[in-house]
CSV table of C-alpha atoms in Angstrom, one decimal:
chain,number,residue,atom,x,y,z
A,1,MET,CA,10.3,-7.5,12.1
A,2,LEU,CA,12.0,-10.9,11.9
A,3,GLU,CA,12.3,-12.8,15.1
A,4,ARG,CA,15.2,-15.2,15.4
A,5,ALA,CA,15.3,-18.5,17.3
A,6,SER,CA,17.2,-18.3,20.6
A,7,ILE,CA,20.7,-19.6,20.9
A,8,GLY,CA,21.1,-23.3,21.5
A,9,LEU,CA,18.2,-24.5,19.4
A,10,LEU,CA,17.1,-28.0,20.1
A,11,ALA,CA,16.8,-30.6,17.3
A,12,THR,CA,15.1,-34.0,17.7
A,13,SER,CA,16.1,-36.7,15.3
A,14,LEU,CA,13.5,-39.0,14.1
A,15,VAL,CA,16.0,-41.8,13.7
A,16,ALA,CA,16.3,-42.4,17.5
A,17,CYS,CA,12.6,-43.1,17.7
A,18,PHE,CA,12.5,-46.1,15.3
A,19,GLU,CA,12.6,-49.7,16.3
A,20,PRO,CA,14.6,-51.4,14.8
A,21,ASN,CA,17.2,-48.6,14.5
A,22,LEU,CA,16.6,-47.8,10.8
A,23,GLY,CA,16.5,-44.2,9.9
A,24,ASP,CA,15.3,-42.1,7.0
A,25,GLY,CA,16.7,-43.3,3.7
A,26,ASP,CA,18.6,-46.3,5.2
A,27,VAL,CA,16.7,-49.0,3.4
A,28,ARG,CA,14.8,-49.5,0.1
A,29,CYS,CA,11.1,-50.2,0.2
A,30,GLY,CA,11.2,-53.6,-1.5
A,31,GLU,CA,8.2,-56.0,-1.5
A,32,ALA,CA,8.2,-56.2,2.3
A,33,GLY,CA,7.4,-52.5,2.7
A,34,CYS,CA,9.0,-50.2,5.3
A,35,PRO,CA,9.7,-50.5,9.0
A,36,PRO,CA,7.2,-48.9,11.4
A,37,GLY,CA,7.5,-45.1,11.3
A,38,LEU,CA,8.8,-45.0,7.7
A,39,THR,CA,7.0,-44.5,4.4
A,40,CYS,CA,7.9,-45.6,0.9
A,41,ALA,CA,8.8,-42.3,-0.8
A,42,ALA,CA,8.9,-41.5,-4.5
A,43,ASP,CA,12.6,-42.3,-4.8
A,44,GLY,CA,12.0,-45.9,-3.7
A,45,VAL,CA,13.5,-45.7,-0.2
A,46,CYS,CA,11.9,-45.7,3.2
A,47,ARG,CA,11.6,-42.2,4.6
A,48,ALA,CA,10.0,-40.5,7.6
A,49,SER,CA,7.7,-38.6,5.2
A,50,THR,CA,6.5,-39.0,1.6
A,51,GLY,CA,8.7,-36.1,0.5
A,52,ASP,CA,5.8,-33.7,-0.2
A,53,THR,CA,7.0,-30.2,-0.9
A,54,GLU,CA,5.1,-28.7,2.0
A,55,ASN,CA,6.1,-27.4,5.4
A,56,THR,CA,4.5,-28.9,8.5
A,57,VAL,CA,4.6,-26.6,11.5
A,58,LEU,CA,3.7,-27.2,15.2
A,59,ALA,CA,2.8,-24.3,17.4
A,60,VAL,CA,3.1,-25.0,21.2
A,61,ALA,CA,1.7,-22.9,23.9
A,62,ARG,CA,3.4,-23.6,27.3
A,63,SER,CA,2.8,-22.7,30.9
A,64,GLY,CA,5.5,-20.5,32.4
A,65,ALA,CA,7.7,-20.8,29.2
A,66,SER,CA,8.0,-19.3,25.8
A,67,LEU,CA,5.8,-20.2,22.8
A,68,GLN,CA,7.6,-22.3,20.3
A,69,LEU,CA,7.2,-23.1,16.6
A,70,TRP,CA,8.6,-26.4,15.4
A,71,ALA,CA,9.0,-27.7,11.8
A,72,ALA,CA,8.6,-31.4,11.0
A,73,CYS,CA,10.7,-32.6,8.0
A,74,GLY,CA,12.0,-35.9,6.7
A,75,GLU,CA,15.2,-35.5,8.6
A,76,GLY,CA,13.8,-34.5,12.0
A,77,ILE,CA,11.7,-32.0,13.9
A,78,LEU,CA,13.5,-28.7,14.4
A,79,LEU,CA,12.8,-25.7,16.5
A,80,ALA,CA,12.2,-22.8,14.1
A,81,TRP,CA,11.3,-20.0,16.5
A,82,ASP,CA,11.4,-19.6,20.2
A,83,LEU,CA,9.3,-16.6,21.0
A,84,ASP,CA,10.9,-15.7,24.3
A,85,HIS,CA,8.7,-12.5,24.6
A,86,VAL,CA,5.5,-14.6,24.5
A,87,LEU,CA,5.4,-16.3,27.9
A,88,ASP,CA,2.8,-18.5,29.5
A,89,ALA,CA,0.7,-18.8,26.4
A,90,SER,CA,-2.6,-20.7,27.1
A,91,SER,CA,-4.0,-21.2,23.6
A,92,VAL,CA,-3.0,-21.1,19.9
A,93,ALA,CA,-5.0,-21.3,16.7
A,94,TRP,CA,-3.8,-21.1,13.0
A,95,GLY,CA,-5.7,-19.1,10.5
A,96,ASP,CA,-5.5,-19.4,6.7
A,97,SER,CA,-4.3,-16.6,4.5
A,98,ASP,CA,-6.7,-13.9,3.5
A,99,ARG,CA,-4.3,-13.0,0.6
A,100,ASP,CA,-4.6,-14.9,-2.6
A,101,ASP,CA,-1.2,-13.7,-3.8
A,102,ALA,CA,0.7,-15.1,-0.7
A,103,PRO,CA,0.1,-18.8,-0.3
A,104,SER,CA,2.6,-19.1,2.6
A,105,HIS,CA,1.0,-16.3,4.5
A,106,ARG,CA,-0.5,-17.7,7.7
A,107,ARG,CA,-1.8,-16.1,11.0
A,108,LEU,CA,-1.4,-17.5,14.5
A,109,ALA,CA,-3.6,-16.3,17.3
A,110,ILE,CA,-2.1,-16.6,20.8
A,111,GLY,CA,-4.0,-16.3,24.0
A,112,SER,CA,-2.0,-15.9,27.3
A,113,GLY,CA,-2.7,-16.5,30.9
A,114,ASP,CA,-1.9,-13.0,32.2
A,115,GLU,CA,-0.6,-11.2,29.1
A,116,GLU,CA,-2.2,-9.7,26.0
A,117,LEU,CA,-3.8,-11.4,23.1
A,118,ARG,CA,-1.5,-11.5,20.1
A,119,VAL,CA,-1.8,-12.3,16.4
A,120,LYS,CA,1.4,-13.2,14.6
A,121,THR,CA,1.8,-13.6,10.8
A,122,ILE,CA,4.2,-15.9,9.1
A,123,ASP,CA,4.9,-14.7,5.5
A,124,GLY,CA,7.5,-16.8,3.9
A,125,HIS,CA,10.4,-16.8,6.3
A,126,GLU,CA,9.3,-13.6,8.1
A,127,LEU,CA,7.5,-13.6,11.4
A,128,ARG,CA,5.8,-10.4,12.5
A,129,GLU,CA,3.1,-9.2,15.0
A,130,ASP,CA,0.0,-7.8,13.5
A,131,PHE,CA,-2.2,-7.3,16.5
A,132,SER,CA,-2.1,-7.2,20.3
A,133,SER,CA,-4.6,-6.2,23.0
A,134,TRP,CA,-4.2,-5.9,26.8
A,135,GLN,CA,-8.0,-5.6,27.0
A,136,LEU,CA,-8.3,-9.1,25.7
A,137,ARG,CA,-5.8,-10.8,28.1
A,138,GLN,CA,-6.4,-14.1,29.8
A,139,ALA,CA,-7.7,-15.7,26.6
A,140,ARG,CA,-8.1,-19.4,27.5
A,141,ALA,CA,-9.3,-20.4,24.0
A,142,VAL,CA,-9.0,-18.8,20.5
A,143,ALA,CA,-10.6,-19.9,17.3
A,144,TRP,CA,-10.8,-18.5,13.7
A,145,ALA,CA,-13.9,-18.5,11.5
A,146,ASP,CA,-15.5,-16.3,8.9
A,147,TYR,CA,-18.6,-15.6,10.9
A,148,ASP,CA,-19.8,-12.7,8.8
A,149,ARG,CA,-19.0,-14.5,5.5
A,150,ASP,CA,-17.0,-11.6,4.0
A,151,ASP,CA,-14.1,-14.0,2.9
A,152,ASP,CA,-11.7,-13.1,5.7
A,153,LEU,CA,-11.2,-14.7,9.1
A,154,ASP,CA,-12.6,-13.4,12.4
A,155,LEU,CA,-11.6,-14.5,15.8
A,156,GLY,CA,-13.5,-15.9,18.8
A,157,ILE,CA,-12.1,-15.6,22.3
A,158,SER,CA,-13.0,-17.3,25.5
A,159,SER,CA,-11.6,-15.1,28.3
A,160,GLY,CA,-10.8,-15.8,32.0
A,161,MET,CA,-12.3,-12.3,32.6
A,162,GLN,CA,-15.8,-14.0,32.5
A,163,SER,CA,-16.5,-13.0,28.9
A,164,VAL,CA,-16.6,-14.2,25.3
A,165,HIS,CA,-15.6,-12.0,22.4
A,166,VAL,CA,-16.0,-12.1,18.6
A,167,LEU,CA,-13.4,-9.9,16.8
A,168,ALA,CA,-14.2,-9.1,13.2
A,169,GLN,CA,-11.5,-8.5,10.6
A,170,ARG,CA,-11.9,-4.9,9.3
A,171,ARG,CA,-9.8,-2.6,7.2
A,172,ASP,CA,-7.9,-1.3,10.2
A,173,GLY,CA,-7.5,-4.7,11.8
A,174,LEU,CA,-9.4,-6.8,14.3
A,175,GLU,CA,-12.2,-5.1,16.2
A,176,THR,CA,-14.6,-6.4,18.8
A,177,GLU,CA,-18.1,-6.8,17.2
A,178,TRP,CA,-19.9,-8.8,19.9
A,179,GLN,CA,-19.3,-10.0,23.4
A,180,ALA,CA,-21.1,-11.8,26.2
A,181,ASN,CA,-20.2,-10.9,29.8
A,182,ASN,CA,-20.8,-12.6,33.2
A,183,MET,CA,-20.0,-16.0,31.8
A,184,GLY,CA,-18.6,-17.5,35.0
A,185,GLN,CA,-15.4,-19.3,33.9
A,186,PRO,CA,-15.4,-19.9,30.1
A,187,TYR,CA,-12.8,-22.3,28.8
A,188,GLY,CA,-13.1,-24.1,25.5
A,189,LEU,CA,-14.6,-22.5,22.4
A,190,ALA,CA,-15.5,-23.8,19.0
A,191,TRP,CA,-17.2,-22.7,15.8
A,192,GLY,CA,-19.8,-24.9,14.0
A,193,ASP,CA,-23.0,-24.6,12.0
A,194,LEU,CA,-25.8,-25.6,14.3
A,195,ASP,CA,-28.8,-24.7,12.2
A,196,GLY,CA,-27.4,-25.5,8.7
A,197,ASP,CA,-27.7,-21.9,7.4
A,198,GLY,CA,-24.1,-21.8,6.2
A,199,ASP,CA,-22.7,-19.5,8.8
A,200,PRO,CA,-20.8,-20.6,11.9
A,201,ASP,CA,-22.3,-20.5,15.3
A,202,LEU,CA,-20.4,-20.5,18.5
A,203,ALA,CA,-20.1,-23.1,21.3
A,204,VAL,CA,-18.6,-22.3,24.6
A,205,ALA,CA,-17.7,-24.4,27.6
A,206,ALA,CA,-18.6,-22.3,30.6
A,207,GLY,CA,-20.1,-24.3,33.5
A,208,ASN,CA,-22.8,-25.6,31.2
A,209,ALA,CA,-22.0,-25.8,27.5
A,210,ARG,CA,-23.7,-23.0,25.6
A,211,VAL,CA,-24.4,-22.4,21.9
A,212,TYR,CA,-24.8,-18.9,20.5
A,213,ARG,CA,-26.6,-18.8,17.1
A,214,ASN,CA,-25.0,-16.4,14.5
A,215,GLN,CA,-27.5,-13.7,13.6
A,216,GLY,CA,-25.2,-11.7,11.3
A,217,ASP,CA,-24.1,-8.9,13.5
A,218,TRP,CA,-25.0,-10.4,16.9
A,219,PHE,CA,-25.3,-13.9,18.5
A,220,GLU,CA,-28.5,-15.3,20.1
A,221,ASP,CA,-28.2,-17.5,23.2
A,222,ALA,CA,-29.7,-20.6,21.6
A,223,TRP,CA,-29.0,-23.6,23.8
A,224,THR,CA,-27.6,-24.6,27.2
A,225,SER,CA,-26.7,-28.1,28.1
A,226,PRO,CA,-29.2,-29.7,30.6
A,227,ALA,CA,-26.6,-31.4,32.8
A,228,ARG,CA,-24.9,-29.0,35.1
A,229,GLU,CA,-21.2,-29.8,35.0
A,230,GLU,CA,-17.9,-27.8,34.8
A,231,ARG,CA,-17.4,-28.1,31.1
A,232,ARG,CA,-13.8,-27.6,29.8
A,233,SER,CA,-14.0,-28.5,26.1
A,234,VAL,CA,-16.4,-28.3,23.2
A,235,LEU,CA,-16.1,-29.8,19.7
A,236,TRP,CA,-18.3,-29.7,16.6
A,237,ALA,CA,-18.1,-32.9,14.5
A,238,ASP,CA,-20.6,-34.8,12.3
A,239,LEU,CA,-20.4,-38.1,14.2
A,240,ASP,CA,-23.6,-39.7,12.7
A,241,GLY,CA,-22.8,-38.8,9.1
A,242,ASP,CA,-26.1,-37.0,8.4
A,243,GLY,CA,-24.4,-33.8,7.2
A,244,ASP,CA,-24.8,-31.5,10.2
A,245,ALA,CA,-22.5,-30.8,13.1
A,246,ASP,CA,-23.0,-32.6,16.4
A,247,LEU,CA,-21.7,-31.1,19.7
A,248,ILE,CA,-19.3,-33.0,21.9
A,249,THR,CA,-18.4,-31.8,25.4
A,250,GLY,CA,-15.8,-32.7,28.0
A,251,ALA,CA,-15.9,-31.8,31.7
A,252,LEU,CA,-13.6,-31.2,34.7
A,253,ALA,CA,-15.3,-34.0,36.6
A,254,GLY,CA,-17.9,-35.7,34.4
A,255,PRO,CA,-18.4,-37.8,31.3
A,256,VAL,CA,-17.7,-36.9,27.7
A,257,ARG,CA,-21.1,-36.3,26.2
A,258,VAL,CA,-22.4,-36.3,22.6
A,259,HIS,CA,-25.3,-34.1,21.7
A,260,THR,CA,-26.7,-35.1,18.3
A,261,ASN,CA,-27.9,-32.3,16.0
A,262,SER,CA,-31.3,-33.0,14.4
A,263,GLY,CA,-32.5,-30.0,12.4
A,264,GLY,CA,-30.7,-27.5,14.7
A,265,VAL,CA,-32.0,-29.2,17.9
A,266,LEU,CA,-29.3,-30.7,20.2
A,267,THR,CA,-30.2,-33.9,22.1
A,268,GLU,CA,-27.8,-35.9,24.3
A,269,THR,CA,-27.4,-39.4,22.7
A,270,TRP,CA,-24.2,-40.8,24.3
A,271,SER,CA,-21.9,-40.3,27.3
A,272,SER,CA,-18.7,-42.1,28.2
A,273,GLY,CA,-20.2,-43.0,31.6
A,274,ASP,CA,-17.1,-42.2,33.6
A,275,VAL,CA,-15.9,-39.2,35.6
A,276,SER,CA,-13.0,-37.7,33.9
A,277,HIS,CA,-11.1,-34.5,33.3
A,278,ALA,CA,-11.2,-34.0,29.5
A,279,PRO,CA,-9.5,-30.6,28.7
A,280,ALA,CA,-9.4,-31.3,25.0
A,281,LEU,CA,-11.2,-33.2,22.2
A,282,ASP,CA,-10.6,-33.8,18.6
A,283,ALA,CA,-12.3,-35.9,15.8
A,284,GLY,CA,-10.7,-37.6,12.9
A,285,ASP,CA,-10.9,-40.7,10.8
A,286,LEU,CA,-8.4,-43.1,12.4
A,287,ASP,CA,-9.3,-46.3,10.6
A,288,GLY,CA,-10.2,-44.9,7.1
A,289,ASP,CA,-13.8,-46.1,7.1
A,290,GLY,CA,-15.2,-42.6,6.3
A,291,ASP,CA,-16.6,-41.6,9.7
A,292,LEU,CA,-15.1,-39.6,12.5
A,293,ASP,CA,-13.5,-41.2,15.5
A,294,LEU,CA,-13.1,-39.3,18.8
A,295,ALA,CA,-9.9,-38.6,20.7
A,296,VAL,CA,-10.1,-37.4,24.3
A,297,ALA,CA,-7.2,-35.9,26.2
A,298,GLY,CA,-7.0,-37.2,29.8
A,299,ARG,CA,-5.6,-35.0,32.4
A,300,ASP,CA,-4.0,-37.1,35.2
A,301,GLN,CA,-5.5,-40.2,33.6
A,302,PRO,CA,-5.1,-42.1,30.3
A,303,SER,CA,-6.1,-40.4,27.1
A,304,ARG,CA,-8.6,-42.3,24.9
A,305,VAL,CA,-9.8,-42.9,21.4
A,306,TYR,CA,-13.3,-44.1,20.7
A,307,ARG,CA,-14.0,-45.7,17.3
A,308,ASN,CA,-17.1,-44.5,15.5
A,309,ASP,CA,-19.1,-47.7,14.7
A,310,GLY,CA,-22.0,-46.5,12.6
A,311,GLY,CA,-22.6,-43.5,14.8
A,312,THR,CA,-21.9,-45.4,18.1
A,313,LEU,CA,-18.7,-44.6,19.9
A,314,VAL,CA,-16.8,-47.7,21.1
A,315,PRO,CA,-13.7,-47.7,23.3
A,316,LEU,CA,-10.7,-48.5,21.1
A,317,TRP,CA,-7.5,-47.3,22.6
A,318,THR,CA,-6.0,-45.7,25.7
A,319,THR,CA,-2.5,-44.6,26.6
A,320,GLY,CA,-0.6,-47.2,28.6
A,321,ALA,CA,-0.3,-45.1,31.7
A,322,SER,CA,-1.8,-42.0,33.1
A,323,GLU,CA,-0.3,-38.8,31.5
A,324,THR,CA,-1.1,-35.2,32.2
A,325,THR,CA,-2.3,-34.4,28.7
A,326,ALA,CA,-3.8,-31.0,28.1
A,327,SER,CA,-4.0,-31.0,24.2
A,328,ILE,CA,-4.8,-33.6,21.7
A,329,GLU,CA,-4.9,-33.4,17.9
A,330,TRP,CA,-5.3,-35.6,14.8
A,331,PHE,CA,-2.9,-34.5,12.0
A,332,ASP,CA,-1.1,-36.3,9.2
A,333,VAL,CA,2.4,-35.5,10.5
A,334,ASP,CA,4.3,-37.9,8.2
A,335,GLY,CA,2.4,-37.0,5.0
A,336,ASP,CA,1.3,-40.6,4.2
A,337,GLY,CA,-2.4,-39.8,3.8
A,338,ASP,CA,-3.8,-40.9,7.2
A,339,LEU,CA,-4.1,-39.2,10.6
A,340,ASP,CA,-1.5,-39.5,13.3
A,341,LEU,CA,-2.3,-38.5,16.9
A,342,THR,CA,-0.3,-35.9,18.9
A,343,LEU,CA,-0.5,-35.7,22.7
A,344,GLY,CA,0.5,-32.4,24.2
A,345,ASN,CA,1.7,-33.2,27.8
A,346,VAL,CA,2.2,-31.1,30.9
A,347,GLU,CA,4.5,-33.2,33.1
A,348,GLN,CA,5.9,-35.7,30.6
A,349,PRO,CA,7.4,-35.2,27.1
A,350,SER,CA,4.8,-34.8,24.4
A,351,ARG,CA,4.3,-37.6,21.9
A,352,VAL,CA,3.2,-38.3,18.4
A,353,LEU,CA,1.6,-41.7,17.7
A,354,ARG,CA,1.8,-42.9,14.1
A,355,ASN,CA,-1.3,-44.3,12.4
A,356,ASP,CA,-0.2,-47.7,11.0
A,357,GLY,CA,-3.2,-49.1,9.1
A,358,GLY,CA,-5.7,-47.8,11.7
A,359,ALA,CA,-3.6,-48.8,14.7
A,360,LEU,CA,-1.7,-46.2,16.8
A,361,VAL,CA,1.9,-47.0,17.4
A,362,ASP,CA,4.6,-45.2,19.4
A,363,TRP,CA,6.6,-43.0,17.0
A,364,LEU,CA,8.0,-39.7,18.2
A,365,THR,CA,8.8,-38.3,21.6
A,366,LEU,CA,9.1,-34.5,21.6
A,367,ASP,CA,11.2,-32.6,24.1
A,368,VAL,CA,8.3,-30.4,24.9
A,369,MET,CA,6.5,-30.2,28.3
A,370,GLY,CA,4.3,-27.8,30.1
A,371,VAL,CA,1.9,-27.8,27.1
A,372,ASN,CA,-1.4,-25.9,27.4
A,373,GLN,CA,-2.3,-26.3,23.7
A,374,LEU,CA,-0.6,-27.4,20.5
A,375,ALA,CA,-1.7,-27.0,16.9
A,376,TRP,CA,-0.3,-28.4,13.6
A,377,LEU,CA,-0.5,-26.8,10.2
A,378,ARG,CA,0.7,-27.7,6.7
A,379,TRP,CA,0.7,-25.3,3.8
A,380,SER,CA,2.1,-25.3,0.2
A,381,LEU,CA,5.3,-23.4,-0.2
A,382,ASP,CA,5.9,-20.5,-2.5
A,383,ASP,CA,8.7,-20.4,-5.0
A,384,HIS,CA,11.1,-18.7,-2.5
A,385,THR,CA,11.0,-21.1,0.5
A,386,PRO,CA,12.7,-24.5,0.1
A,387,ALA,CA,10.8,-27.4,1.5
A,388,CYS,CA,11.6,-28.2,5.1
A,389,ASP,CA,14.5,-25.7,5.2
A,390,VAL,CA,14.2,-24.3,8.7
A,391,ALA,CA,17.5,-22.5,8.2
A,392,THR,CA,15.8,-20.4,5.6
A,393,TRP,CA,13.1,-19.4,8.1
A,394,ARG,CA,15.9,-18.1,10.3
A,395,LEU,CA,17.6,-15.8,7.7
A,396,ASN,CA,18.9,-12.6,8.9
A,397,PRO,CA,16.5,-9.6,8.4
């Protein structure tokens, strides 16, 4: 069933965000290059994107409001769908297609505060619901991974009902294959290969951080963080460049900590040294030097970026003022080949900071507040969906 955007769709023009007031296509590149926020496109003029024939989509889970899908194009960011039947979403996660014949087919897992878990599919311009479960309500975090290595995606869920679930993709849909109960208050959840055996293991922020080793059809409780803190976020990332995934954790009231992976053994090697509320973490190469830098969302305090200097994290950047940021993500929004930073805010409009040669500069302000989590995705278009044509997505059924 095709779901239409609600009446009165909002559109945010990129032009208003540029200083000086030069918009998409207004000036030719020339030898001086383009103004901040614009990129020299193939037609020789400064544009807000490089003109790649790909759709860039932002899913936004919001407290007390409907889930939204926005499309970012050269001419602006447009609201493609307002899912007014999906309220108070707490988490979102994109999953790649499991169909080789449908390159624009993508799945979106949606966890909700008090409502059911849902899985939506975007297939071309069609949006439909493939799965829902009231038994899996209060999903605070959702994450896709092929844990059983059968070439389709399975779903991990961190539930406010004191449990963690792994749902496997079977012929008849998603089915619970494993769960851990009496988890206290699990929040963040992330897949990563702890032991280097090629299959994804599961990290959960639940009081202490925990890691469950993938044993095929079940998960072994393999590691618990030694410092007792109310962890809120977990992230796997190879910070030291040795080829295995290290574990980073953020807390409700404690430092951000890095646990270096050495042959499947996690050892704390760095902490931020401050007491903070870090509800979200993300790693990406800001400065193009080949290693991963760390972005930390700050709730009721500045968000931060730490530069990775040969495996050592060095404070590099903070927001200018305290913001209530619940979600943070590196993503190449403008298609120029480097990573921009998106802040999903609760009490202020959300923002996208453009990567300008390794420096973050103010770029876009989005009319989106009350964010619990946001997630970008870009995928190649099929022959039937024009690039950046949001109107096509809203065709009548």
